[in-house]
mmCIF file of C-alpha atoms in Angstrom:
data_model
loop_
_atom_site.group_PDB
_atom_site.id
_atom_site.type_symbol
_atom_site.label_atom_id
_atom_site.label_comp_id
_atom_site.label_asym_id
_atom_site.label_seq_id
_atom_site.Cartn_x
_atom_site.Cartn_y
_atom_site.Cartn_z
ATOM 1 C CA MET A 636 0.000 0.000 0.000
ATOM 2 C CA LEU A 637 1.222 3.514 -0.735
ATOM 3 C CA ALA A 638 2.104 5.435 2.421
ATOM 4 C CA ASN A 639 -0.402 8.239 1.980
ATOM 5 C CA GLN A 640 -2.741 9.851 -0.482
ATOM 6 C CA ASN A 641 -0.302 12.653 -1.275
ATOM 7 C CA MET A 642 2.288 10.139 -2.461
ATOM 8 C CA ALA A 643 -0.385 8.456 -4.595
ATOM 9 C CA ARG A 644 -1.232 11.810 -6.183
ATOM 10 C CA VAL A 645 2.426 12.544 -6.985
ATOM 11 C CA ILE A 646 3.026 9.161 -8.644
ATOM 12 C CA SER A 647 -0.272 9.344 -10.524
ATOM 13 C CA LEU A 648 0.548 12.815 -11.853
ATOM 14 C CA ALA A 649 3.987 11.550 -12.880
ATOM 15 C CA ALA A 650 2.273 8.834 -14.946
ATOM 16 C CA LEU A 651 0.078 11.474 -16.589
ATOM 17 C CA LEU A 652 3.111 13.673 -17.327
ATOM 18 C CA LEU A 653 5.002 10.708 -18.797
ATOM 19 C CA GLY A 654 2.048 9.879 -21.037
ATOM 20 C CA CYS A 655 1.862 13.497 -22.230
ATOM 21 C CA LEU A 656 5.603 13.766 -22.880
ATOM 22 C CA TYR A 657 5.675 10.616 -25.000
ATOM 23 C CA LEU A 658 2.106 11.069 -26.300
ATOM 24 C CA ASN A 659 1.485 7.472 -25.207
ATOM 25 C CA PRO A 660 -1.840 6.780 -23.435
ATOM 26 C CA ALA A 661 -0.549 3.383 -22.243
ATOM 27 C CA TYR A 662 1.870 5.048 -19.810
ATOM 28 C CA ALA A 663 -0.904 7.156 -18.302
ATOM 29 C CA LEU A 664 -3.389 4.277 -18.057
ATOM 30 C CA LEU A 665 -1.020 1.730 -16.534
ATOM 31 C CA GLY A 666 0.645 4.201 -14.176
ATOM 32 C CA ALA A 667 -2.675 5.480 -12.826
ATOM 33 C CA MET A 668 -4.043 1.933 -12.546
ATOM 34 C CA MET A 669 -1.020 0.710 -10.560
ATOM 35 C CA VAL A 670 -1.335 3.652 -8.181
ATOM 36 C CA ARG A 671 -5.043 2.990 -7.638
ATOM 37 C CA LEU A 672 -4.474 -0.725 -7.019
ATOM 38 C CA PHE A 673 -1.979 0.022 -4.243
ATOM 39 C CA SER A 674 -3.733 3.002 -2.630
ATOM 40 C CA SER A 675 -6.846 3.409 -0.524
ATOM 41 C CA GLY A 676 -8.869 5.361 -3.066
ATOM 42 C CA ASN A 677 -8.953 7.443 -6.227
ATOM 43 C CA PRO A 678 -6.224 10.096 -5.819
ATOM 44 C CA PHE A 679 -8.132 12.533 -8.050
ATOM 45 C CA PRO A 680 -11.898 11.822 -7.800
ATOM 46 C CA VAL A 681 -12.655 15.363 -8.995
ATOM 47 C CA PHE A 682 -11.521 14.409 -12.513
ATOM 48 C CA SER A 683 -13.771 11.347 -12.842
ATOM 49 C CA LYS A 684 -16.523 13.217 -14.649
ATOM 50 C CA TYR A 685 -14.111 14.666 -17.214
ATOM 51 C CA GLY A 686 -12.699 11.413 -18.628
ATOM 52 C CA LYS A 687 -15.576 10.703 -20.998
ATOM 53 C CA LYS A 688 -15.826 14.347 -22.071
ATOM 54 C CA SER A 689 -12.100 14.446 -22.760
ATOM 55 C CA LEU A 690 -12.351 11.364 -24.968
ATOM 56 C CA GLN A 691 -15.287 12.795 -26.922
ATOM 57 C CA ALA A 692 -13.457 16.106 -27.411
ATOM 58 C CA ALA A 693 -10.357 14.238 -28.623
ATOM 59 C CA ILE A 694 -12.400 12.360 -31.225
ATOM 60 C CA ILE A 695 -14.178 15.492 -32.477
ATOM 61 C CA ILE A 696 -10.898 17.428 -32.770
ATOM 62 C CA LEU A 697 -9.366 14.505 -34.645
ATOM 63 C CA GLY A 698 -12.207 14.837 -37.166
ATOM 64 C CA PHE A 699 -10.882 18.232 -38.317
ATOM 65 C CA THR A 700 -7.646 16.587 -39.484
ATOM 66 C CA ILE A 701 -9.139 13.588 -41.324
ATOM 67 C CA GLY A 702 -11.173 14.995 -44.189
ATOM 68 C CA PHE A 703 -14.688 13.993 -45.205
ATOM 69 C CA GLN A 704 -13.644 11.980 -48.268
ATOM 70 C CA THR A 705 -11.279 9.872 -46.167
ATOM 71 C CA LEU A 706 -14.080 9.357 -43.655
ATOM 72 C CA LEU A 707 -16.497 8.126 -46.321
ATOM 73 C CA SER A 708 -13.870 5.920 -47.931
ATOM 74 C CA SER A 709 -13.012 4.146 -44.670
ATOM 75 C CA ALA A 710 -16.663 3.764 -43.685
ATOM 76 C CA ASN A 711 -17.632 2.253 -47.042
ATOM 77 C CA GLN A 712 -14.600 0.000 -47.304
ATOM 78 C CA TYR A 713 -15.110 -1.664 -43.917
ATOM 79 C CA ALA A 714 -18.910 -1.545 -43.557
ATOM 80 C CA LEU A 715 -19.427 -5.119 -44.767
ATOM 81 C CA ALA A 716 -16.519 -6.405 -42.672
ATOM 82 C CA THR A 717 -18.041 -4.736 -39.600
ATOM 83 C CA ILE A 718 -21.457 -6.294 -40.180
ATOM 84 C CA ILE A 719 -19.999 -9.774 -40.754
ATOM 85 C CA TYR A 720 -17.773 -9.411 -37.680
ATOM 86 C CA ILE A 721 -20.610 -8.367 -35.356
ATOM 87 C CA CYS A 722 -22.999 -11.101 -36.548
ATOM 88 C CA PHE A 723 -20.274 -13.751 -36.318
ATOM 89 C CA LEU A 724 -19.201 -12.698 -32.830
ATOM 90 C CA LEU A 725 -22.761 -12.589 -31.480
ATOM 91 C CA SER A 726 -23.266 -16.120 -32.819
ATOM 92 C CA ILE A 727 -20.020 -17.383 -31.282
ATOM 93 C CA GLY A 728 -20.915 -15.715 -27.989
ATOM 94 C CA SER A 729 -24.255 -17.546 -27.939
ATOM 95 C CA LEU A 730 -22.513 -20.853 -28.660
ATOM 96 C CA MET A 731 -19.858 -20.307 -25.989
ATOM 97 C CA TRP A 732 -22.554 -19.364 -23.475
ATOM 98 C CA TRP A 733 -24.106 -22.782 -24.026
ATOM 99 C CA ILE A 734 -20.714 -24.532 -23.745
ATOM 100 C CA PHE A 735 -19.582 -22.658 -20.625
ATOM 101 C CA ARG A 736 -23.040 -22.891 -18.984
ATOM 102 C CA LEU A 737 -22.589 -19.273 -17.969
ATOM 103 C CA ASP A 738 -25.343 -17.126 -16.512
ATOM 104 C CA LYS A 739 -27.392 -15.809 -19.440
ATOM 105 C CA LYS A 740 -27.239 -12.195 -18.297
ATOM 106 C CA GLU A 741 -23.476 -12.224 -17.776
ATOM 107 C CA ALA A 742 -22.971 -13.842 -21.185
ATOM 108 C CA THR A 743 -25.208 -11.224 -22.802
ATOM 109 C CA LEU A 744 -23.257 -8.329 -21.273
ATOM 110 C CA ILE A 745 -19.847 -9.719 -22.227
ATOM 111 C CA THR A 746 -20.913 -10.771 -25.723
ATOM 112 C CA GLY A 747 -22.529 -7.395 -26.421
ATOM 113 C CA GLY A 748 -19.517 -5.560 -25.017
ATOM 114 C CA THR A 749 -17.070 -7.588 -27.103
ATOM 115 C CA ALA A 750 -19.065 -7.368 -30.333
ATOM 116 C CA ILE A 751 -20.041 -3.685 -30.164
ATOM 117 C CA CYS A 752 -18.419 -1.232 -27.775
ATOM 118 C CA GLY A 753 -17.352 -2.520 -24.379
ATOM 119 C CA GLY A 754 -18.499 -0.486 -21.409
ATOM 120 C CA THR A 755 -21.044 1.500 -23.420
ATOM 121 C CA ALA A 756 -22.768 -1.692 -24.561
ATOM 122 C CA ILE A 757 -22.693 -3.119 -21.027
ATOM 123 C CA ALA A 758 -24.196 0.066 -19.585
ATOM 124 C CA THR A 759 -26.897 0.091 -22.293
ATOM 125 C CA LEU A 760 -27.866 -3.569 -21.996
ATOM 126 C CA SER A 761 -27.760 -3.771 -18.172
ATOM 127 C CA PRO A 762 -31.173 -2.174 -17.466
ATOM 128 C CA ILE A 763 -32.752 -4.021 -20.400
ATOM 129 C CA ILE A 764 -31.875 -7.452 -18.976
ATOM 130 C CA ASP A 765 -32.169 -6.284 -15.342
ATOM 131 C CA ALA A 766 -28.578 -7.271 -14.567
ATOM 132 C CA ARG A 767 -27.376 -7.301 -10.974
ATOM 133 C CA PRO A 768 -24.536 -4.981 -9.830
ATOM 134 C CA ARG A 769 -22.178 -7.959 -9.438
ATOM 135 C CA GLN A 770 -22.822 -9.038 -13.036
ATOM 136 C CA ILE A 771 -22.301 -5.498 -14.345
ATOM 137 C CA GLY A 772 -19.123 -5.032 -12.287
ATOM 138 C CA GLY A 773 -17.675 -8.343 -13.451
ATOM 139 C CA ALA A 774 -18.276 -7.556 -17.121
ATOM 140 C CA MET A 775 -16.894 -4.031 -16.761
ATOM 141 C CA ALA A 776 -13.773 -5.264 -14.942
ATOM 142 C CA LEU A 777 -13.085 -7.813 -17.649
ATOM 143 C CA VAL A 778 -13.380 -5.136 -20.345
ATOM 144 C CA PHE A 779 -10.988 -2.842 -18.452
ATOM 145 C CA VAL A 780 -8.370 -5.592 -18.120
ATOM 146 C CA LEU A 781 -8.562 -6.723 -21.754
ATOM 147 C CA ASN A 782 -8.447 -3.120 -22.999
ATOM 148 C CA ALA A 783 -5.257 -2.555 -20.990
ATOM 149 C CA VAL A 784 -3.716 -5.735 -22.423
ATOM 150 C CA ALA A 785 -4.614 -4.669 -25.959
ATOM 151 C CA LEU A 786 -3.170 -1.202 -25.446
ATOM 152 C CA ILE A 787 0.197 -2.748 -24.570
ATOM 153 C CA LEU A 788 0.380 -5.740 -26.918
ATOM 154 C CA PHE A 789 -1.443 -4.780 -30.109
ATOM 155 C CA PRO A 790 1.095 -2.206 -31.410
ATOM 156 C CA TYR A 791 3.819 -4.858 -31.086
ATOM 157 C CA ILE A 792 1.639 -7.466 -32.797
ATOM 158 C CA GLY A 793 0.893 -5.025 -35.608
ATOM 159 C CA GLY A 794 4.599 -4.371 -36.084
ATOM 160 C CA PHE A 795 5.433 -8.087 -35.995
ATOM 161 C CA LEU A 796 2.768 -8.829 -38.632
ATOM 162 C CA ASN A 797 3.931 -5.815 -40.653
ATOM 163 C CA LEU A 798 0.420 -4.367 -40.768
ATOM 164 C CA SER A 799 0.003 -1.098 -42.629
ATOM 165 C CA GLN A 800 -1.385 1.975 -40.864
ATOM 166 C CA GLU A 801 -4.793 1.388 -42.432
ATOM 167 C CA GLU A 802 -4.855 -2.340 -41.665
ATOM 168 C CA PHE A 803 -3.877 -1.816 -38.044
ATOM 169 C CA GLY A 804 -6.438 0.950 -37.534
ATOM 170 C CA ALA A 805 -9.254 -1.164 -38.947
ATOM 171 C CA TRP A 806 -8.123 -4.210 -36.958
ATOM 172 C CA VAL A 807 -8.101 -2.502 -33.558
ATOM 173 C CA ALA A 808 -11.414 -0.772 -34.388
ATOM 174 C CA LEU A 809 -13.016 -4.227 -34.525
ATOM 175 C CA ALA A 810 -10.900 -6.204 -32.065
ATOM 176 C CA ILE A 811 -10.792 -3.865 -29.042
ATOM 177 C CA HIS A 812 -13.837 -3.221 -26.860
ATOM 178 C CA ASP A 813 -13.997 0.457 -25.871
ATOM 179 C CA THR A 814 -13.656 3.516 -28.090
ATOM 180 C CA SER A 815 -11.077 5.087 -25.779
ATOM 181 C CA SER A 816 -8.737 2.097 -25.998
ATOM 182 C CA VAL A 817 -9.315 1.719 -29.758
ATOM 183 C CA VAL A 818 -8.278 5.299 -30.503
ATOM 184 C CA ALA A 819 -5.438 5.231 -27.980
ATOM 185 C CA THR A 820 -3.958 1.996 -29.334
ATOM 186 C CA ALA A 821 -4.235 3.181 -32.928
ATOM 187 C CA ALA A 822 -2.661 6.539 -32.024
ATOM 188 C CA ILE A 823 0.404 4.706 -30.679
ATOM 189 C CA TYR A 824 0.794 3.034 -34.083
ATOM 190 C CA GLY A 825 0.406 6.245 -36.095
ATOM 191 C CA GLU A 826 -1.816 9.179 -37.065
ATOM 192 C CA GLU A 827 -3.265 7.496 -40.163
ATOM 193 C CA SER A 828 -4.054 4.430 -38.096
ATOM 194 C CA ALA A 829 -5.900 6.574 -35.536
ATOM 195 C CA ALA A 830 -8.010 8.213 -38.244
ATOM 196 C CA VAL A 831 -9.082 4.872 -39.734
ATOM 197 C CA ALA A 832 -9.679 3.327 -36.312
ATOM 198 C CA THR A 833 -11.892 6.197 -35.164
ATOM 199 C CA THR A 834 -14.040 6.067 -38.299
ATOM 200 C CA VAL A 835 -14.530 2.283 -38.290
ATOM 201 C CA LYS A 836 -15.076 2.137 -34.523
ATOM 202 C CA LEU A 837 -17.766 4.827 -34.506
ATOM 203 C CA GLY A 838 -19.560 2.979 -37.289
ATOM 204 C CA ARG A 839 -19.377 -0.202 -35.209
ATOM 205 C CA THR A 840 -20.818 1.623 -32.186
ATOM 206 C CA LEU A 841 -23.996 2.514 -34.093
ATOM 207 C CA PHE A 842 -24.928 -1.187 -34.190
ATOM 208 C CA LEU A 843 -25.694 -0.908 -30.480
ATOM 209 C CA VAL A 844 -29.127 0.475 -31.423
ATOM 210 C CA PRO A 845 -30.450 -2.683 -33.158
ATOM 211 C CA LEU A 846 -28.681 -4.912 -30.605
ATOM 212 C CA ALA A 847 -30.488 -3.186 -27.730
ATOM 213 C CA PHE A 848 -33.888 -3.810 -29.298
ATOM 214 C CA VAL A 849 -33.093 -7.439 -30.163
ATOM 215 C CA VAL A 850 -31.979 -8.074 -26.573
ATOM 216 C CA ALA A 851 -35.154 -6.388 -25.337
ATOM 217 C CA LEU A 852 -37.223 -8.786 -27.443
ATOM 218 C CA ILE A 853 -35.310 -11.821 -26.161
ATOM 219 C CA PHE A 854 -35.676 -10.778 -22.526
ATOM 220 C CA ARG A 855 -39.185 -9.394 -23.157
ATOM 221 C CA SER A 856 -38.156 -6.035 -21.725
ATOM 222 C CA LYS A 857 -39.606 -2.608 -22.423
ATOM 223 C CA LYS A 858 -36.484 -0.802 -21.200
ATOM 224 C CA ALA A 859 -34.614 -0.676 -24.511
ATOM 225 C CA LYS A 860 -33.083 2.787 -24.539
ATOM 226 C CA PHE A 861 -30.066 4.207 -26.310
ATOM 227 C CA GLU A 862 -28.318 7.451 -25.547
ATOM 228 C CA THR A 863 -27.626 9.268 -28.807
ATOM 229 C CA PRO A 864 -23.837 9.518 -29.261
ATOM 230 C CA TRP A 865 -23.747 13.205 -30.209
ATOM 231 C CA PHE A 866 -19.962 13.182 -30.380
ATOM 232 C CA VAL A 867 -20.252 10.882 -33.423
ATOM 233 C CA LEU A 868 -22.202 13.628 -35.217
ATOM 234 C CA GLY A 869 -19.618 16.130 -34.002
ATOM 235 C CA PHE A 870 -16.839 13.995 -35.462
ATOM 236 C CA ILE A 871 -18.592 13.847 -38.852
ATOM 237 C CA LEU A 872 -19.261 17.597 -38.904
ATOM 238 C CA ALA A 873 -15.647 18.288 -37.921
ATOM 239 C CA ALA A 874 -14.412 16.120 -40.806
ATOM 240 C CA LEU A 875 -16.727 17.999 -43.174
ATOM 241 C CA ALA A 876 -15.509 21.353 -41.874
ATOM 242 C CA GLY A 877 -11.897 20.247 -42.240
ATOM 243 C CA THR A 878 -12.578 19.476 -45.894
ATOM 244 C CA LEU A 879 -14.455 22.701 -46.703
ATOM 245 C CA VAL A 880 -12.054 25.025 -44.881
ATOM 246 C CA SER A 881 -8.390 24.892 -45.808
ATOM 247 C CA MET A 882 -6.365 24.826 -42.583
ATOM 248 C CA PRO A 883 -2.672 25.714 -42.297
ATOM 249 C CA VAL A 884 -0.333 22.790 -41.708
ATOM 250 C CA ASP A 885 0.725 24.194 -38.319
ATOM 251 C CA LEU A 886 -2.895 24.374 -37.179
ATOM 252 C CA GLN A 887 -3.519 20.773 -38.239
ATOM 253 C CA ALA A 888 -0.425 19.660 -36.326
ATOM 254 C CA ALA A 889 -1.628 21.572 -33.255
ATOM 255 C CA LEU A 890 -5.051 19.920 -33.441
ATOM 256 C CA VAL A 891 -3.466 16.468 -33.687
ATOM 257 C CA LEU A 892 -1.346 17.249 -30.619
ATOM 258 C CA ILE A 893 -4.344 18.507 -28.628
ATOM 259 C CA SER A 894 -6.332 15.401 -29.581
ATOM 260 C CA LYS A 895 -3.531 13.114 -28.401
ATOM 261 C CA LEU A 896 -3.135 14.980 -25.095
ATOM 262 C CA LEU A 897 -6.876 14.774 -24.413
ATOM 263 C CA LEU A 898 -6.730 11.067 -25.159
ATOM 264 C CA VAL A 899 -3.862 10.583 -22.700
ATOM 265 C CA PHE A 900 -5.872 12.410 -20.043
ATOM 266 C CA ALA A 901 -8.985 10.300 -20.731
ATOM 267 C CA LEU A 902 -7.034 7.044 -20.320
ATOM 268 C CA TRP A 903 -5.411 8.381 -17.154
ATOM 269 C CA VAL A 904 -8.842 9.071 -15.646
ATOM 270 C CA ILE A 905 -9.931 5.519 -16.516
ATOM 271 C CA GLY A 906 -6.827 4.123 -14.824
ATOM 272 C CA CYS A 907 -7.576 6.097 -11.660
ATOM 273 C CA GLU A 908 -10.950 4.360 -11.386
ATOM 274 C CA ILE A 909 -9.798 0.713 -11.645
ATOM 275 C CA ASP A 910 -9.447 -0.603 -8.085
ATOM 276 C CA ARG A 911 -8.978 -4.042 -6.512
ATOM 277 C CA ASP A 912 -12.696 -4.521 -5.885
ATOM 278 C CA THR A 913 -13.384 -3.974 -9.586
ATOM 279 C CA LEU A 914 -10.888 -6.657 -10.594
ATOM 280 C CA ARG A 915 -12.084 -9.098 -7.914
ATOM 281 C CA SER A 916 -15.676 -8.848 -9.171
ATOM 282 C CA THR A 917 -14.805 -11.024 -12.184
ATOM 283 C CA SER A 918 -15.383 -14.734 -11.520
ATOM 284 C CA PRO A 919 -13.093 -17.333 -13.169
ATOM 285 C CA SER A 920 -15.875 -18.588 -15.455
ATOM 286 C CA VAL A 921 -16.662 -15.044 -16.628
ATOM 287 C CA PHE A 922 -12.958 -14.363 -17.178
ATOM 288 C CA TYR A 923 -12.407 -17.491 -19.289
ATOM 289 C CA PHE A 924 -15.572 -16.832 -21.279
ATOM 290 C CA GLY A 925 -14.599 -13.227 -21.997
ATOM 291 C CA LEU A 926 -10.974 -14.086 -22.762
ATOM 292 C CA GLY A 927 -11.957 -16.888 -25.142
ATOM 293 C CA LEU A 928 -14.485 -14.718 -26.929
ATOM 294 C CA TRP A 929 -11.955 -11.908 -27.233
ATOM 295 C CA ALA A 930 -9.383 -14.291 -28.731
ATOM 296 C CA VAL A 931 -11.952 -15.237 -31.378
ATOM 297 C CA ALA A 932 -12.760 -11.539 -31.898
ATOM 298 C CA ALA A 933 -9.138 -10.475 -32.410
ATOM 299 C CA SER A 934 -8.285 -13.326 -34.804
ATOM 300 C CA SER A 935 -11.500 -13.087 -36.846
ATOM 301 C CA ALA A 936 -11.153 -9.287 -37.089
ATOM 302 C CA LEU A 937 -7.621 -9.658 -38.427
ATOM 303 C CA PHE A 938 -8.808 -12.229 -40.980
ATOM 304 C CA LEU A 939 -11.623 -9.967 -42.170
ATOM 305 C CA ILE A 940 -9.360 -6.935 -42.470
ATOM 306 C CA ARG A 941 -6.847 -8.881 -44.540
ATOM 307 C CA LEU A 942 -9.734 -10.254 -46.650
ATOM 308 C CA PHE A 943 -11.305 -6.864 -47.369
#
């Protein structure tokens, strides 16, 4: 355990500074997470509400540097791959649920989170299936852990497989759960990779709408609700504005830098919120189910990206 909260704050801020200096969200996430695991509480609870907003701002700002034609090209090129991937993964999740004899609600949360968008899917589906706090916490913890693993390993895997910027961006957009980790991992690999990953991932997120209603029908629930992701619209409008208005090269470089710094901050906030209780809430059966499904997701996503 860290001696006091002040020491925890100093080390956590050092992790944030390191992430900003190297523009690497992995340093900020892992440093903040290690501090939280060995301290008595969140060293900076005041920032908790700004993590999501920081991520959304980073994505919108990134839109100004992409260009609308590039956005449309990426969306069209990988639309079919995204649809095939989601349908395949939902089917595999249903089959694995039967094999593992897992609780139906837990399997639904993990399968939806893996196929669509991690924590957002879990939060959306939880009230529809009337999931218990333990089930929600276990699914969320698993997503946090796997996102952290992906953030560290995927750039090395991409380099080993000699994936291009575009291939890597599309791969992580399908294979990684949460938007924050998708964009952060792609940004480590390169700017072009981040642009492709953001576009493909946001398109994948939109499939949460039909999934929520299908799950509501299966569980015979009337609670199917979906919070409109306004930042997706902001990202599209920013890309359109970046195409219509010619921006100086220095301004584009500044926007890319600001986007990366906001992303580092968002991942740091997430790391500050992952404590021991969160990790302990995942049962072995849930962990093996989620890990196995994720292995299928990562390999099938890579196959589809190479195919298309």
